[in-house]
C-alpha cells in the first residue's frame, strides 16, 4: 500500500525542469524528462506484484508461529524428545568442556602476555662483555683472559650461569649501564672475598642467578624483634644503595671495583677478615654517608682520599691496623657525626679534626696519640655527646671546659699520662653519665664539685694519686651504678656512711684505698649489687652475716685484710649467684664445706669458678678448703700463694667496662 501511494505522488507531481544557462542565450536547454505516465503504470504494476509476494510470506510466518513452529520451538521440541538422563549427561559434559576450554584459553593468554613483558634475552657474548668492561676501564683484558682470575670467573658466571642475562650496553654509549655494571661488581666482590667456595659463614642469598641483585639479602630480627636487612639493598629504581655484610668471614683485600658503585650511600663490612690497604678507587664513593670497616685487619696509613667523601656522616675504621697520623684532608669531613678510629696504631695529635663542627661521637681510644690534651682541638664540637680518648699517651691537665659541653654523656680519659688536679667546675651537669679518669697521674683531693654531676652512672677515679677524704657530697649521685676509688692513697678512714644513699650500685671497689673499720652492713641493702671489692685495706672484725642477703652478688673480695677474723658465714657461702670469692691473707678460720658443695653447680645455684683462701697447709690450715682454686700460706708464715700467676690474670677480669652503644 505504501508503494502505491509513492507511485501516485510521483505521477501527480510529474514536471519538466528547465535550466537557463545564459539569459542572453536564446537557446533553452530542457532537462531530461521524468518517466512518462505509461512507464509509471508499468513500474507500479511491478511493485504491486512484489508487495503481494511479501504479504504472502508474512502470512506464512504468522501461520507457523500460530502452530508453535519457531526456531526456539523447534529446538525445544527436539530436546523434549531426548530422554531425561541423556539430556542431563549431555548438559554436564557440555558444561565441563566449556569450562576446560575457557581455563586453557586464559592460561594461554596469560602466557602470551608474560612473554610480551619478558622479552627473550639472547645469551651474552664473552667478547662483547670483555670489550665493554675493558672499554669503561673497570678491568683490563689481561685480567679477564687469565682463566683463574676473579675477573674471568665473574665473566664466566654472567655468561654461563646467570639466568637474568642483563644486557651489555653498546660501547659507544657515554653512560655505562648501571644494572649490568653493579651486577658484575657484586659477582666479582663475592668471588674476591672467598664467598664462592663456601667461605662466607652466611651468603646472604648472593649469586642467585634468577634474581636481581636487589634480592641478594636476608632479613634478620634482633633481640628486640626489629627486622634488619643484611646484604644488598636497592631503591625503588633498582639502583644499589646499601651493602652491609657483617661477621661473615669475608677474606682478602677490599676489591677495588667496589669504588665504582658510586650510588652507594651505605657500606658496612664490619668484623670480617679483610686485609691490605684501602683501594684508592674508594674515593669515587662520593654519595656514601655511612662507611664502616671496623673489626678487620686493614693496614697502612689513613688515606688522604677519604677527605673527598664529604657526604660522610659515619666513618668507622676502628679495630684495624691503621698507622701514622690523622690526615689533613679529614678537615673536609665537616658532615661527620660519628668518627671511630679506636684500636689502631695512630699517633700524633688531633689538630686535623678541629673543623668537624657536627661531631657528636668521637672514639680515638687505644692508639698511640702522644701530644698534650688541648681543649682547642674539640672547641668547635659543640654537639659532642661521647668522647673517648682512653688508652693513649696523652699528657697535660684536664680543662674545666670538658665538663661544659651541654650534651656530653660519656667522657673517658682513662689510661693516659694526665696530671694535675680535678677541674674546679661549679655549675651542675645533668647529662654526663660516664666519667672515667682512672689510670692517670692525677693528684690532689677528690673535689666536691665532681659530685655535681647528678645523673652520673659510672665514676672511675681508680689508680691515681688522690689524697684526703671522700666528700660526703657523694650521696648526691643516687643514680650511680659503678663506683671505683681503688688504688688511691686516700686518708685512712672508714667507708663514708653517705655511700648508703647509693642503693642502685651494682659494682663497688675500694681496693687498696686505706679503708679501715668494720665492713659496712648497709651493703646488704643494695639489691642489685654484683661486685664488692674491698681487697688490700685495713678492715677488722667479722664478716657481717647480712652480706648473705645480697642475692645477686657474683664477686666478693675481702682478701688481704689481716684483721678480719671469725668464720665465713654460711649465708655468704650459700649466695646463689656467687662465682668468685677471695679470702686469702686474712685471719679467718673454720671450713668452707658449704662453699665446696657449690662447685658442681647443684641445687640450681651457680657453680663457683674461683675461690681463694689461706688453705695451703691442707687440713692443718686455719681455713680448710678442699675445693679452693687458689691456696695461700697463713699470713704469719708466708705471703706466697699456690698460683700467683692465675691470681694476677684475675685482676683485670673483675674490673668493670662499659659499652659505647652509639658506635658498636
XYZ file of C-alpha atoms in Angstrom:
664
model
C 0.000 0.000 0.000
C 2.919 2.328 0.819
C 4.359 1.605 -2.643
C 1.083 2.533 -4.356
C 0.912 5.916 -2.587
C 4.508 6.787 -3.525
C 3.920 5.900 -7.171
C 0.732 8.041 -7.399
C 2.526 11.017 -5.874
C 5.268 10.673 -8.442
C 2.665 10.673 -11.222
C 0.731 13.710 -9.951
C 3.856 15.807 -9.465
C 5.283 14.987 -12.848
C 7.020 18.091 -14.284
C 9.676 19.255 -16.640
C 12.621 21.165 -15.166
C 14.228 23.795 -17.348
C 17.598 25.264 -16.530
C 18.605 28.620 -18.063
C 22.285 28.611 -18.724
C 22.611 32.149 -20.009
C 19.973 34.893 -20.026
C 21.393 36.273 -23.255
C 21.228 32.900 -24.945
C 18.072 32.273 -26.845
C 18.568 28.521 -26.628
C 16.622 26.822 -23.884
C 18.030 23.506 -22.683
C 15.434 21.093 -21.495
C 16.479 18.723 -18.606
C 15.988 15.023 -19.072
C 12.314 14.364 -18.647
C 10.878 12.108 -15.904
C 9.242 8.817 -16.983
C 6.016 9.033 -18.914
C 2.635 8.106 -17.399
C 2.602 4.774 -19.225
C 6.058 3.909 -17.861
C 4.974 4.761 -14.346
C 1.913 2.479 -14.604
C 4.145 -0.425 -15.673
C 6.507 0.181 -12.716
C 3.550 0.439 -10.353
C 2.193 -2.885 -11.533
C 5.594 -4.479 -10.884
C 5.744 -3.012 -7.366
C 2.236 -4.202 -6.575
C 3.221 -7.700 -7.625
C 6.246 -7.581 -5.259
C 4.070 -6.306 -2.427
C 1.687 -9.266 -2.888
C 4.643 -11.679 -2.600
C 5.769 -10.022 0.652
C 2.258 -10.233 2.070
C 2.081 -13.956 1.283
C 5.423 -14.614 3.074
C 4.275 -12.714 6.191
C 1.062 -14.685 6.214
C 3.018 -17.971 6.091
C 5.253 -16.902 9.047
C 2.217 -15.926 11.059
C 0.679 -19.304 10.383
C 3.859 -21.118 11.551
C 4.017 -19.023 14.730
C 0.425 -19.888 15.477
C 1.304 -23.561 15.214
C 4.402 -23.102 17.607
C 6.879 -23.927 14.885
C 9.504 -21.202 15.642
C 13.280 -21.595 15.895
C 13.141 -21.825 19.673
C 10.106 -24.029 19.369
C 11.859 -26.435 17.068
C 14.871 -26.552 19.421
C 12.682 -27.134 22.436
C 10.709 -29.748 20.593
C 13.860 -31.646 19.619
C 15.279 -31.530 23.174
C 11.981 -32.696 24.617
C 12.239 -35.851 22.576
C 15.643 -36.680 24.205
C 15.453 -38.974 27.271
C 15.957 -37.061 30.541
C 19.067 -38.974 31.704
C 20.877 -38.475 28.423
C 19.825 -34.850 28.404
C 21.406 -34.210 31.865
C 24.564 -36.091 30.899
C 24.907 -34.029 27.739
C 24.447 -30.828 29.747
C 27.128 -31.931 32.253
C 29.704 -32.872 29.637
C 28.976 -29.779 27.555
C 29.455 -27.558 30.623
C 32.684 -29.331 31.610
C 34.038 -28.990 28.113
C 33.159 -25.309 28.034
C 34.880 -24.709 31.390
C 38.037 -26.579 30.317
C 38.262 -24.607 27.073
C 37.796 -21.334 28.972
C 40.559 -22.127 31.513
C 43.010 -23.194 28.825
C 42.283 -20.050 26.872
C 43.014 -17.896 29.954
C 46.282 -19.731 30.611
C 47.428 -19.330 27.041
C 46.526 -15.628 27.053
C 48.425 -15.076 30.346
C 51.428 -16.898 28.929
C 51.351 -14.738 25.833
C 51.152 -11.564 27.963
C 54.011 -12.770 30.164
C 56.177 -13.430 27.156
C 55.370 -9.975 25.863
C 56.555 -8.470 29.180
C 59.692 -10.644 29.418
C 61.340 -10.349 26.151
C 63.766 -13.071 25.290
C 67.348 -12.078 26.025
C 69.894 -13.982 23.995
C 72.989 -15.457 25.671
C 75.749 -12.947 26.373
C 78.730 -12.897 24.076
C 82.019 -13.166 26.005
C 83.948 -10.955 23.598
C 81.262 -8.328 23.867
C 81.292 -8.450 27.686
C 85.081 -8.265 27.930
C 85.295 -5.475 25.383
C 82.736 -3.409 27.270
C 84.319 -3.894 30.724
C 87.750 -3.012 29.351
C 86.386 -0.013 27.450
C 84.910 1.607 30.555
C 88.141 0.938 32.481
C 86.692 -1.342 35.133
C 89.074 -4.255 34.448
C 91.806 -4.989 31.956
C 91.776 -7.532 29.161
C 94.734 -9.303 30.727
C 92.817 -9.801 33.973
C 89.840 -11.276 32.148
C 91.946 -13.504 29.898
C 93.572 -15.200 32.901
C 91.399 -18.274 33.443
C 91.693 -18.454 37.232
C 91.347 -14.746 37.940
C 88.322 -13.436 39.808
C 87.575 -11.131 36.881
C 87.480 -14.073 34.468
C 85.353 -16.207 36.818
C 82.875 -13.365 37.195
C 82.520 -13.078 33.407
C 82.060 -16.862 33.174
C 79.233 -16.713 35.697
C 77.434 -13.955 33.799
C 77.697 -15.877 30.518
C 77.144 -19.484 31.602
C 75.141 -19.384 34.831
C 73.289 -16.107 35.092
C 69.666 -16.530 34.086
C 68.870 -12.812 34.333
C 71.239 -12.005 31.439
C 71.337 -8.264 31.968
C 72.069 -6.845 28.539
C 75.529 -5.469 27.791
C 75.182 -1.832 26.708
C 76.607 -0.559 23.465
C 80.182 0.617 23.833
C 79.567 3.935 22.120
C 77.093 4.988 24.844
C 78.649 7.601 27.106
C 76.863 6.412 30.261
C 77.540 2.804 31.364
C 74.604 0.506 32.014
C 74.338 0.728 35.790
C 72.373 -2.542 36.088
C 74.933 -4.601 34.198
C 77.800 -2.854 35.964
C 76.547 -3.339 39.516
C 75.680 -7.000 38.805
C 79.186 -7.712 37.549
C 80.790 -5.892 40.510
C 78.686 -7.771 43.062
C 79.603 -11.111 41.471
C 83.248 -10.074 41.466
C 83.005 -8.927 45.104
C 81.598 -12.311 46.134
C 84.376 -14.215 44.357
C 87.226 -11.961 45.512
C 86.255 -12.187 49.187
C 86.238 -16.001 49.096
C 82.474 -16.418 49.017
C 82.491 -18.782 46.032
C 83.962 -21.752 47.910
C 81.534 -21.527 50.828
C 83.983 -19.211 52.547
C 81.303 -16.882 53.862
C 79.596 -18.018 57.042
C 76.378 -16.668 55.532
C 75.968 -15.931 51.815
C 73.034 -13.526 52.334
C 71.358 -15.001 49.205
C 74.175 -13.816 46.950
C 74.638 -15.294 43.458
C 71.020 -16.344 42.922
C 71.142 -16.499 39.144
C 67.447 -15.948 38.556
C 67.144 -12.985 40.931
C 68.033 -9.348 40.632
C 70.841 -8.266 42.975
C 68.274 -6.221 44.898
C 67.078 -9.506 46.435
C 70.577 -10.693 47.356
C 69.906 -10.161 51.060
C 68.262 -11.593 54.146
C 66.034 -10.131 56.842
C 67.303 -10.711 60.360
C 65.469 -9.918 63.588
C 67.399 -8.612 66.585
C 66.720 -9.464 70.213
C 64.036 -6.777 70.336
C 62.201 -8.172 67.318
C 63.270 -5.365 64.985
C 63.984 -6.509 61.421
C 67.232 -5.525 59.719
C 68.272 -6.184 56.110
C 71.771 -7.617 55.573
C 73.297 -7.949 52.125
C 72.497 -5.792 49.095
C 69.610 -3.341 49.139
C 68.303 -1.133 46.324
C 65.982 1.800 45.917
C 62.678 1.658 44.018
C 64.521 2.130 40.701
C 66.756 -0.909 41.232
C 69.879 1.154 41.997
C 72.166 -0.392 44.640
C 72.196 1.958 47.630
C 73.217 -0.176 50.594
C 75.703 -3.010 51.122
C 76.019 -4.420 54.641
C 77.766 -7.742 55.273
C 78.955 -8.086 58.907
C 80.633 -11.037 60.631
C 80.591 -13.265 57.545
C 84.238 -14.291 57.233
C 84.955 -12.100 54.202
C 88.598 -12.721 53.402
C 91.271 -10.826 51.467
C 91.520 -7.193 50.439
C 88.553 -4.985 49.613
C 88.008 -5.288 45.818
C 88.911 -2.023 44.116
C 85.855 -2.400 41.881
C 83.642 -1.558 44.874
C 84.671 2.043 44.298
C 82.671 2.032 41.049
C 79.419 1.511 42.964
C 79.134 5.279 43.023
C 75.471 5.303 44.028
C 76.138 3.579 47.358
C 75.218 5.651 50.383
C 75.823 2.891 52.966
C 78.780 0.472 53.032
C 79.447 -1.668 56.120
C 81.748 -4.711 56.175
C 82.389 -4.905 59.922
C 84.094 -7.744 61.788
C 85.406 -9.808 58.908
C 88.952 -10.793 57.884
C 89.656 -8.084 55.336
C 93.309 -7.152 54.950
C 95.559 -4.885 52.898
C 95.171 -1.161 52.232
C 92.021 0.697 51.317
C 91.863 0.785 47.490
C 92.190 4.312 46.026
C 89.112 3.698 43.863
C 87.032 4.141 47.023
C 87.385 7.884 46.523
C 84.615 7.547 43.898
C 82.073 6.743 46.631
C 81.125 10.404 46.790
C 77.497 9.681 47.716
C 78.410 7.488 50.665
C 77.087 8.701 54.015
C 77.975 5.673 56.140
C 81.305 3.838 55.785
C 82.140 1.238 58.421
C 85.006 -1.263 58.198
C 85.731 -1.794 61.895
C 86.942 -5.090 63.268
C 89.153 -6.172 60.342
C 92.907 -6.236 59.695
C 93.142 -3.375 57.211
C 96.533 -1.702 57.389
C 98.581 1.191 56.095
C 98.173 4.916 56.686
C 94.766 6.524 56.690
C 94.423 7.507 53.001
C 94.109 11.162 52.012
C 91.289 10.371 49.584
C 88.906 9.812 52.499
C 88.696 13.584 52.687
C 86.928 13.559 49.304
C 83.945 11.697 50.780
C 82.415 14.906 52.062
C 78.922 13.426 52.465
C 80.086 11.035 55.161
C 78.198 11.232 58.421
C 79.568 8.000 59.892
C 83.154 6.777 59.473
C 84.084 3.670 61.462
C 87.625 2.365 60.952
C 88.277 1.115 64.469
C 89.900 -2.182 65.451
C 92.221 -2.354 62.451
C 95.947 -1.815 61.848
C 95.970 1.753 60.529
C 99.087 3.703 61.362
C 100.519 7.202 61.055
C 98.685 10.427 61.769
C 95.207 11.684 61.015
C 95.459 13.246 57.506
C 94.888 16.957 56.905
C 92.128 16.090 54.439
C 89.964 14.979 57.371
C 89.308 18.686 57.904
C 86.966 18.475 54.881
C 84.669 15.921 56.517
C 82.502 18.599 58.076
C 79.333 16.482 57.905
C 80.744 13.768 60.151
C 78.615 12.944 63.169
C 80.441 9.776 64.273
C 84.163 9.072 63.846
C 85.686 5.844 65.147
C 89.455 5.355 64.814
C 89.867 3.367 68.016
C 92.226 0.415 68.450
C 94.701 1.214 65.703
C 98.343 2.321 65.763
C 97.775 6.017 65.141
C 99.963 8.713 66.655
C 100.354 12.485 66.737
C 97.510 14.764 67.776
C 94.005 15.898 66.926
C 94.509 19.249 65.168
C 93.224 17.896 61.828
C 89.749 17.250 63.205
C 89.174 20.684 64.758
C 86.816 21.724 61.941
C 84.322 18.912 62.482
C 81.524 21.047 63.909
C 78.808 18.398 63.633
C 80.728 15.769 65.586
C 78.706 14.004 68.260
C 80.518 10.719 68.874
C 84.310 10.625 68.736
C 86.251 7.442 69.525
C 90.048 7.747 69.343
C 90.891 5.362 72.170
C 93.523 2.613 72.187
C 96.086 4.242 69.900
C 99.437 5.934 70.476
C 98.415 9.605 70.397
C 101.082 11.306 72.465
C 100.519 15.077 72.351
C 99.195 17.283 75.145
C 95.460 17.200 75.704
C 94.213 20.540 74.380
C 90.574 21.614 74.617
C 91.101 23.740 71.472
C 91.080 20.557 69.386
C 87.467 19.956 70.437
C 86.219 23.516 70.985
C 84.134 23.593 67.765
C 82.352 20.325 68.538
C 79.517 21.956 70.442
C 77.168 18.998 69.857
C 79.596 16.464 71.322
C 77.852 13.598 73.146
C 80.539 10.913 73.551
C 84.316 11.428 73.740
C 86.682 8.510 74.302
C 90.420 9.272 74.322
C 91.387 6.457 76.677
C 94.408 4.147 76.366
C 96.751 6.645 74.709
C 99.795 8.558 75.903
C 98.226 11.983 76.286
C 99.760 14.386 78.764
C 98.714 17.663 80.339
C 95.816 18.536 82.605
C 92.049 18.259 82.263
C 90.363 21.541 81.362
C 87.180 22.663 83.114
C 85.623 23.111 79.677
C 85.386 19.366 79.161
C 82.557 19.454 81.702
C 80.708 22.313 79.991
C 79.510 20.540 76.852
C 75.722 20.646 77.239
C 75.081 17.235 75.630
C 78.172 15.275 76.709
C 77.194 11.922 78.217
C 80.494 9.967 78.024
C 83.932 11.352 78.895
C 86.647 8.723 79.030
C 90.209 9.985 79.511
C 91.463 6.903 81.346
C 94.812 5.155 80.845
C 96.836 8.198 79.818
C 99.546 10.321 81.417
C 97.351 13.182 82.549
C 98.374 15.108 85.649
C 97.201 17.953 87.814
C 94.069 18.175 89.911
C 90.429 17.624 89.096
C 88.705 20.617 87.463
C 87.265 23.325 89.720
C 83.926 23.456 87.997
C 80.887 24.963 89.687
C 77.701 24.520 87.622
C 75.596 21.386 87.766
C 75.732 18.893 84.908
C 72.679 16.811 84.148
C 73.751 14.885 81.039
C 77.107 13.291 81.876
C 76.539 9.596 82.542
C 80.022 8.063 82.343
C 83.175 9.688 83.737
C 86.350 7.602 83.593
C 89.592 9.282 84.691
C 91.284 6.196 86.079
C 94.902 5.130 85.458
C 96.449 8.579 85.181
C 98.707 10.699 87.416
C 96.030 12.953 88.872
C 96.684 14.439 92.304
C 95.017 16.495 94.985
C 91.766 15.781 96.726
C 88.582 14.357 95.326
C 86.750 17.674 94.992
C 83.105 18.044 95.877
C 82.445 19.712 92.508
C 82.808 16.352 90.794
C 79.660 15.205 92.583
C 77.517 17.917 90.996
C 77.200 15.596 88.019
C 73.888 14.445 89.418
C 72.895 11.790 86.874
C 76.230 10.017 86.775
C 76.017 6.248 86.281
C 79.720 5.351 86.107
C 82.502 7.030 88.118
C 86.024 5.615 87.948
C 88.822 7.543 89.666
C 90.988 4.486 90.368
C 94.782 4.226 90.048
C 95.688 7.867 90.598
C 97.314 9.791 93.443
C 94.249 11.301 95.082
C 94.576 12.093 98.753
C 92.307 13.380 101.511
C 88.832 12.183 102.435
C 85.914 11.044 100.331
C 83.479 14.018 100.436
C 80.053 13.462 101.971
C 78.512 15.127 98.915
C 78.971 11.806 97.126
C 75.470 10.989 98.379
C 74.081 13.191 95.560
C 74.946 10.516 92.992
C 71.822 8.487 93.645
C 71.744 7.071 90.090
C 75.271 5.679 90.322
C 75.756 2.074 89.165
C 79.562 1.772 89.218
C 81.987 3.362 91.683
C 85.738 2.785 91.902
C 88.139 4.738 94.093
C 90.643 1.892 94.297
C 94.418 2.271 94.318
C 94.495 5.819 95.668
C 96.412 6.919 98.805
C 93.320 8.408 100.440
C 93.269 9.451 104.062
C 92.850 6.493 106.409
C 89.191 6.279 107.333
C 86.129 4.077 107.130
C 83.820 3.919 104.153
C 81.612 7.042 104.432
C 78.085 6.371 105.675
C 76.824 8.605 102.826
C 77.530 5.688 100.476
C 74.409 4.085 101.958
C 72.331 6.504 99.828
C 73.666 4.947 96.618
C 71.292 1.990 96.655
C 71.402 1.477 92.858
C 75.064 0.497 92.914
C 75.940 -2.688 91.029
C 79.745 -2.664 91.309
C 81.847 -1.085 94.073
C 85.602 -1.093 94.524
C 87.539 0.434 97.419
C 90.540 -1.821 96.811
C 93.806 -0.510 98.282
C 92.366 2.868 99.285
C 93.263 2.888 103.020
C 89.797 1.895 104.244
C 89.526 0.699 107.817
C 86.995 -0.256 110.476
C 84.187 -2.762 110.124
C 82.746 -3.882 106.814
C 79.549 -1.796 106.479
C 76.273 -3.679 106.857
C 74.466 -1.233 104.544
C 75.868 -3.091 101.505
C 73.253 -5.762 102.240
C 70.569 -3.215 101.278
C 71.886 -2.828 97.723
C 69.576 -5.232 95.845
C 71.462 -5.014 92.538
C 74.998 -5.323 93.891
C 77.071 -7.795 91.828
C 80.657 -6.857 92.774
C 82.085 -5.838 96.147
C 85.862 -5.408 96.130
C 87.421 -4.497 99.498
C 90.831 -6.082 98.933
C 94.045 -4.735 100.460
C 92.705 -2.479 103.192
C 92.664 -2.478 106.995
C 89.172 -3.740 107.695
C 88.708 -5.509 111.002
C 86.124 -7.614 112.769
C 83.931 -10.359 111.392
C 82.232 -10.715 108.034
C 78.650 -9.457 108.523
C 76.054 -12.213 108.315
C 73.807 -9.796 106.398
C 76.126 -9.908 103.366
C 74.421 -13.224 102.681
C 71.295 -11.246 101.761
C 72.876 -9.787 98.601
C 71.247 -12.364 96.354
C 72.776 -11.063 93.090
C 76.377 -10.895 94.349
C 78.778 -12.584 91.907
C 82.178 -11.304 93.060
C 83.333 -10.815 96.651
C 86.902 -9.848 97.580
C 87.748 -9.356 101.247
C 91.275 -10.727 100.933
C 94.438 -9.051 102.174
C 92.693 -7.602 105.214
C 94.756 -9.139 108.026
C 92.419 -8.121 110.832
C 89.285 -9.824 109.545
C 88.548 -12.659 111.959
C 85.979 -15.340 112.686
C 84.425 -17.752 110.232
C 82.879 -17.285 106.831
C 79.114 -17.156 107.429
C 77.134 -19.990 105.879
C 74.806 -17.393 104.355
C 77.753 -15.923 102.424
C 78.969 -19.344 101.283
C 75.434 -20.068 100.037
C 74.952 -16.926 97.925
C 73.161 -18.301 94.822
C 74.933 -16.194 92.147
C 78.444 -16.217 93.660
C 81.189 -17.147 91.172
C 84.387 -15.661 92.640
C 85.258 -15.301 96.343
C 88.696 -14.285 97.639
C 89.525 -14.608 101.363
C 93.289 -15.150 101.467
C 95.650 -13.192 103.725
C 93.063 -12.779 106.468
C 92.671 -14.254 109.946
C 89.586 -16.292 109.073
C 89.264 -19.838 110.396
C 86.938 -22.810 110.154
C 85.979 -24.584 106.947
C 84.307 -23.848 103.635
C 82.382 -27.100 103.247
C 79.176 -25.315 102.210
C 81.110 -23.414 99.584
C 82.732 -26.590 98.255
C 79.319 -28.126 97.698
C 78.742 -25.331 95.162
C 81.488 -26.346 92.745
C 79.201 -28.695 90.873
C 76.536 -26.063 90.455
C 73.987 -28.203 92.293
C 70.574 -27.227 93.643
C 70.062 -24.570 90.976
C 72.977 -22.466 92.203
C 75.776 -21.016 90.100
C 78.980 -23.064 90.171
C 81.929 -21.443 91.900
C 84.709 -20.649 89.406
C 87.429 -19.236 91.690
C 87.898 -19.483 95.426
C 90.977 -18.224 97.246
C 91.875 -18.801 100.922
C 94.748 -19.491 103.316
C 94.494 -23.214 102.793
C 97.961 -24.190 101.564
C 98.588 -26.326 104.639
C 95.651 -28.644 103.914
C 93.817 -29.952 106.977
C 96.261 -28.121 109.282
C 95.367 -24.740 107.775
C 93.261 -22.358 109.837
C 90.753 -22.142 106.960
C 90.160 -25.583 105.493
C 89.094 -25.523 101.860
C 89.411 -28.699 99.805
C 87.968 -27.072 96.693
C 89.781 -23.727 96.573
C 91.476 -22.966 93.262
C 93.965 -20.594 94.940
C 95.562 -21.593 98.247
C 97.971 -19.393 100.181
C 100.070 -19.845 103.319
C 98.791 -18.487 106.568
C 99.652 -14.815 106.820
C 102.048 -15.495 109.696
C 104.104 -17.937 107.657
C 104.428 -16.526 104.149
C 102.699 -14.326 101.573
C 103.177 -16.960 98.913
C 100.163 -18.423 97.125
C 99.991 -21.609 95.097
C 99.008 -19.912 91.842
C 100.281 -16.367 91.817
C 100.168 -16.148 88.029
C 96.498 -17.111 87.923
C 95.821 -14.554 90.613
C 97.295 -11.688 88.587
C 95.344 -12.707 85.498
C 92.139 -12.449 87.501
C 92.718 -8.820 88.443
C 91.510 -7.420 85.116
C 88.694 -9.922 84.940
C 86.630 -8.286 87.641
C 87.175 -4.690 86.541
C 84.121 -3.030 85.060
C 83.917 -1.954 81.448
C 81.139 -0.246 79.558
C 79.877 -0.310 76.010
C 79.753 2.679 73.673
C 76.350 1.865 72.207
C 76.454 4.683 69.696
C 79.448 3.125 67.968
C 79.195 -0.640 68.487
